[in-house]
């Protein structure tokens, strides 16, 4: 692991790091905020997965999480959304290829060699964070935005007991039922829709997966709400399954970081309460 940059902020250290990933076969960049802490102390970890076209930098620069993380003693980890590099396959569209890894392990060519964001997040980067930072991996939470909200929900649902807290901002709740999901999963996984279910939060809940609790914020002025995000499908799936969930429709808010930064501190506090319990 190499240090790209470190900066003092809110009584902690904001770092950006890079390492050679065995999963993606490329260098990968990620950011970590570590609050000041007593020597030898281990802190709970909150993962944040970003959305389409984003890198680690979007939330790191605009997410406004550091004050709350410093106050509550929570490490904040923000990975990239896909492999990068001149030799990595790409697509002309913004919603597939670089910047749009969809947190899956691709099985189709030419994507399978590099697009392994599921294993990268679940296994490789998790092990690196545990090794290099004062992280208590028994106390993990996960959140994300849009495509990253999809990633946070599905990763948590597939790994029962791993995350004490799960939240999302404007998540893609059912890739089986939206154009973004259909394009990504067909391209990465293939046409068999049964194979898509492990990458669909609503399908995972229908198939019996559960979370300890769930917090979702969704803006009512989000232009992607009706066609792509489909929040009512998650509300229905949770209701039918008895899955505890607080799904808040925030009046007048859109899909941007103006929205995310407004409610980020609330999410950090919500996670902190569960991670410290």
PDB file of C-alpha atoms in Angstrom, residues 165-277:
ATOM      1  CA  UNK A 165     -25.599  -1.477  10.437  1.00  0.00           C
ATOM      2  CA  UNK A 166     -26.687  -0.865   6.829  1.00  0.00           C
ATOM      3  CA  UNK A 167     -27.938   2.304   5.173  1.00  0.00           C
ATOM      4  CA  UNK A 168     -28.174   3.830   1.705  1.00  0.00           C
ATOM      5  CA  UNK A 169     -28.761   7.068  -0.161  1.00  0.00           C
ATOM      6  CA  UNK A 170     -30.950   6.765  -3.280  1.00  0.00           C
ATOM      7  CA  UNK A 171     -30.080   3.085  -3.871  1.00  0.00           C
ATOM      8  CA  UNK A 172     -30.801   1.109  -7.025  1.00  0.00           C
ATOM      9  CA  UNK A 173     -33.010  -1.354  -5.165  1.00  0.00           C
ATOM     10  CA  UNK A 174     -33.787  -3.820  -7.967  1.00  0.00           C
ATOM     11  CA  UNK A 175     -31.408  -4.125 -10.938  1.00  0.00           C
ATOM     12  CA  UNK A 176     -33.733  -6.874 -12.221  1.00  0.00           C
ATOM     13  CA  UNK A 177     -36.303  -4.159 -12.874  1.00  0.00           C
ATOM     14  CA  UNK A 178     -34.452  -1.107 -14.189  1.00  0.00           C
ATOM     15  CA  UNK A 179     -32.485  -0.168 -17.330  1.00  0.00           C
ATOM     16  CA  UNK A 180     -29.210   0.462 -15.473  1.00  0.00           C
ATOM     17  CA  UNK A 181     -29.384  -2.970 -13.903  1.00  0.00           C
ATOM     18  CA  UNK A 182     -30.436  -4.774 -17.064  1.00  0.00           C
ATOM     19  CA  UNK A 183     -27.524  -3.303 -19.017  1.00  0.00           C
ATOM     20  CA  UNK A 184     -24.931  -3.956 -16.307  1.00  0.00           C
ATOM     21  CA  UNK A 185     -25.994  -7.451 -15.303  1.00  0.00           C
ATOM     22  CA  UNK A 186     -26.491  -8.641 -18.879  1.00  0.00           C
ATOM     23  CA  UNK A 187     -23.046  -7.355 -19.789  1.00  0.00           C
ATOM     24  CA  UNK A 188     -21.197  -8.570 -16.711  1.00  0.00           C
ATOM     25  CA  UNK A 189     -23.141 -11.703 -15.731  1.00  0.00           C
ATOM     26  CA  UNK A 190     -24.949 -12.787 -18.915  1.00  0.00           C
ATOM     27  CA  UNK A 191     -28.606 -13.139 -19.925  1.00  0.00           C
ATOM     28  CA  UNK A 192     -29.688 -15.667 -17.267  1.00  0.00           C
ATOM     29  CA  UNK A 193     -31.844 -13.536 -14.978  1.00  0.00           C
ATOM     30  CA  UNK A 194     -31.789 -16.187 -12.266  1.00  0.00           C
ATOM     31  CA  UNK A 195     -28.069 -15.466 -11.846  1.00  0.00           C
ATOM     32  CA  UNK A 196     -28.879 -11.802 -11.273  1.00  0.00           C
ATOM     33  CA  UNK A 197     -30.829 -12.400  -8.054  1.00  0.00           C
ATOM     34  CA  UNK A 198     -27.743 -12.342  -5.826  1.00  0.00           C
ATOM     35  CA  UNK A 199     -27.152  -8.784  -7.085  1.00  0.00           C
ATOM     36  CA  UNK A 200     -30.703  -7.534  -6.428  1.00  0.00           C
ATOM     37  CA  UNK A 201     -31.612  -6.340  -2.921  1.00  0.00           C
ATOM     38  CA  UNK A 202     -35.342  -6.941  -3.332  1.00  0.00           C
ATOM     39  CA  UNK A 203     -34.758 -10.455  -4.698  1.00  0.00           C
ATOM     40  CA  UNK A 204     -32.349 -11.279  -1.871  1.00  0.00           C
ATOM     41  CA  UNK A 205     -34.928 -10.200   0.712  1.00  0.00           C
ATOM     42  CA  UNK A 206     -37.612 -12.212  -1.084  1.00  0.00           C
ATOM     43  CA  UNK A 207     -35.269 -15.218  -1.029  1.00  0.00           C
ATOM     44  CA  UNK A 208     -34.828 -14.987   2.749  1.00  0.00           C
ATOM     45  CA  UNK A 209     -31.805 -12.735   3.365  1.00  0.00           C
ATOM     46  CA  UNK A 210     -32.177 -10.281   6.243  1.00  0.00           C
ATOM     47  CA  UNK A 211     -30.456  -7.241   7.742  1.00  0.00           C
ATOM     48  CA  UNK A 212     -30.361  -6.257  11.420  1.00  0.00           C
ATOM     49  CA  UNK A 213     -31.896  -2.908  10.446  1.00  0.00           C
ATOM     50  CA  UNK A 214     -31.966  -0.576   7.457  1.00  0.00           C
ATOM     51  CA  UNK A 215     -32.014   3.187   6.909  1.00  0.00           C
ATOM     52  CA  UNK A 216     -32.645   4.641   3.440  1.00  0.00           C
ATOM     53  CA  UNK A 217     -32.951   8.274   2.393  1.00  0.00           C
ATOM     54  CA  UNK A 218     -34.423   9.050  -1.025  1.00  0.00           C
ATOM     55  CA  UNK A 219     -35.119  12.482  -2.489  1.00  0.00           C
ATOM     56  CA  UNK A 220     -38.557  13.089  -4.001  1.00  0.00           C
ATOM     57  CA  UNK A 221     -37.069  15.373  -6.698  1.00  0.00           C
ATOM     58  CA  UNK A 222     -34.586  12.714  -7.827  1.00  0.00           C
ATOM     59  CA  UNK A 223     -34.985  12.412 -11.614  1.00  0.00           C
ATOM     60  CA  UNK A 224     -33.883   8.755 -11.480  1.00  0.00           C
ATOM     61  CA  UNK A 225     -36.440   7.710  -8.862  1.00  0.00           C
ATOM     62  CA  UNK A 226     -39.233   6.354 -11.062  1.00  0.00           C
ATOM     63  CA  UNK A 227     -37.278   4.635 -13.854  1.00  0.00           C
ATOM     64  CA  UNK A 228     -34.033   3.498 -12.198  1.00  0.00           C
ATOM     65  CA  UNK A 229     -34.148   3.540  -8.386  1.00  0.00           C
ATOM     66  CA  UNK A 230     -37.701   2.259  -7.758  1.00  0.00           C
ATOM     67  CA  UNK A 231     -37.754   2.793  -3.998  1.00  0.00           C
ATOM     68  CA  UNK A 232     -41.355   1.482  -3.655  1.00  0.00           C
ATOM     69  CA  UNK A 233     -40.125  -1.997  -4.648  1.00  0.00           C
ATOM     70  CA  UNK A 234     -37.829  -2.014  -1.593  1.00  0.00           C
ATOM     71  CA  UNK A 235     -40.610  -0.721   0.637  1.00  0.00           C
ATOM     72  CA  UNK A 236     -42.869  -3.544  -0.562  1.00  0.00           C
ATOM     73  CA  UNK A 237     -40.169  -6.227  -0.223  1.00  0.00           C
ATOM     74  CA  UNK A 238     -39.349  -5.162   3.355  1.00  0.00           C
ATOM     75  CA  UNK A 239     -43.007  -4.968   4.315  1.00  0.00           C
ATOM     76  CA  UNK A 240     -43.824  -8.420   2.960  1.00  0.00           C
ATOM     77  CA  UNK A 241     -40.751 -10.001   4.588  1.00  0.00           C
ATOM     78  CA  UNK A 242     -40.992  -8.238   7.942  1.00  0.00           C
ATOM     79  CA  UNK A 243     -37.569  -6.702   7.346  1.00  0.00           C
ATOM     80  CA  UNK A 244     -37.051  -3.732   9.729  1.00  0.00           C
ATOM     81  CA  UNK A 245     -36.512  -0.624   7.615  1.00  0.00           C
ATOM     82  CA  UNK A 246     -36.782   3.139   7.906  1.00  0.00           C
ATOM     83  CA  UNK A 247     -37.224   4.481   4.373  1.00  0.00           C
ATOM     84  CA  UNK A 248     -37.482   8.264   4.341  1.00  0.00           C
ATOM     85  CA  UNK A 249     -38.705  10.207   1.315  1.00  0.00           C
ATOM     86  CA  UNK A 250     -36.976  13.575   1.602  1.00  0.00           C
ATOM     87  CA  UNK A 251     -39.102  16.293   0.025  1.00  0.00           C
ATOM     88  CA  UNK A 252     -37.459  18.326  -2.739  1.00  0.00           C
ATOM     89  CA  UNK A 253     -34.037  16.663  -2.654  1.00  0.00           C
ATOM     90  CA  UNK A 254     -32.356  15.371  -5.808  1.00  0.00           C
ATOM     91  CA  UNK A 255     -29.654  12.760  -6.558  1.00  0.00           C
ATOM     92  CA  UNK A 256     -26.630  14.972  -5.927  1.00  0.00           C
ATOM     93  CA  UNK A 257     -24.115  15.408  -3.127  1.00  0.00           C
ATOM     94  CA  UNK A 258     -26.115  18.415  -1.963  1.00  0.00           C
ATOM     95  CA  UNK A 259     -28.634  15.770  -0.877  1.00  0.00           C
ATOM     96  CA  UNK A 260     -26.090  13.259   0.436  1.00  0.00           C
ATOM     97  CA  UNK A 261     -24.136  15.825   2.466  1.00  0.00           C
ATOM     98  CA  UNK A 262     -27.372  17.074   4.061  1.00  0.00           C
ATOM     99  CA  UNK A 263     -28.107  13.704   5.667  1.00  0.00           C
ATOM    100  CA  UNK A 264     -24.626  12.173   5.901  1.00  0.00           C
ATOM    101  CA  UNK A 265     -24.032  13.161   9.526  1.00  0.00           C
ATOM    102  CA  UNK A 266     -27.372  11.599  10.514  1.00  0.00           C
ATOM    103  CA  UNK A 267     -26.315   8.352   8.854  1.00  0.00           C
ATOM    104  CA  UNK A 268     -22.937   8.384  10.607  1.00  0.00           C
ATOM    105  CA  UNK A 269     -24.637   8.903  13.990  1.00  0.00           C
ATOM    106  CA  UNK A 270     -27.165   6.146  13.193  1.00  0.00           C
ATOM    107  CA  UNK A 271     -24.358   3.742  12.331  1.00  0.00           C
ATOM    108  CA  UNK A 272     -22.255   4.775  15.325  1.00  0.00           C
ATOM    109  CA  UNK A 273     -25.047   3.936  17.726  1.00  0.00           C
ATOM    110  CA  UNK A 274     -25.263   0.407  16.356  1.00  0.00           C
ATOM    111  CA  UNK A 275     -21.520  -0.087  15.988  1.00  0.00           C
ATOM    112  CA  UNK A 276     -20.872   0.870  19.606  1.00  0.00           C
ATOM    113  CA  UNK A 277     -23.732  -1.160  21.086  1.00  0.00           C
TER     114      UNK A 277
END
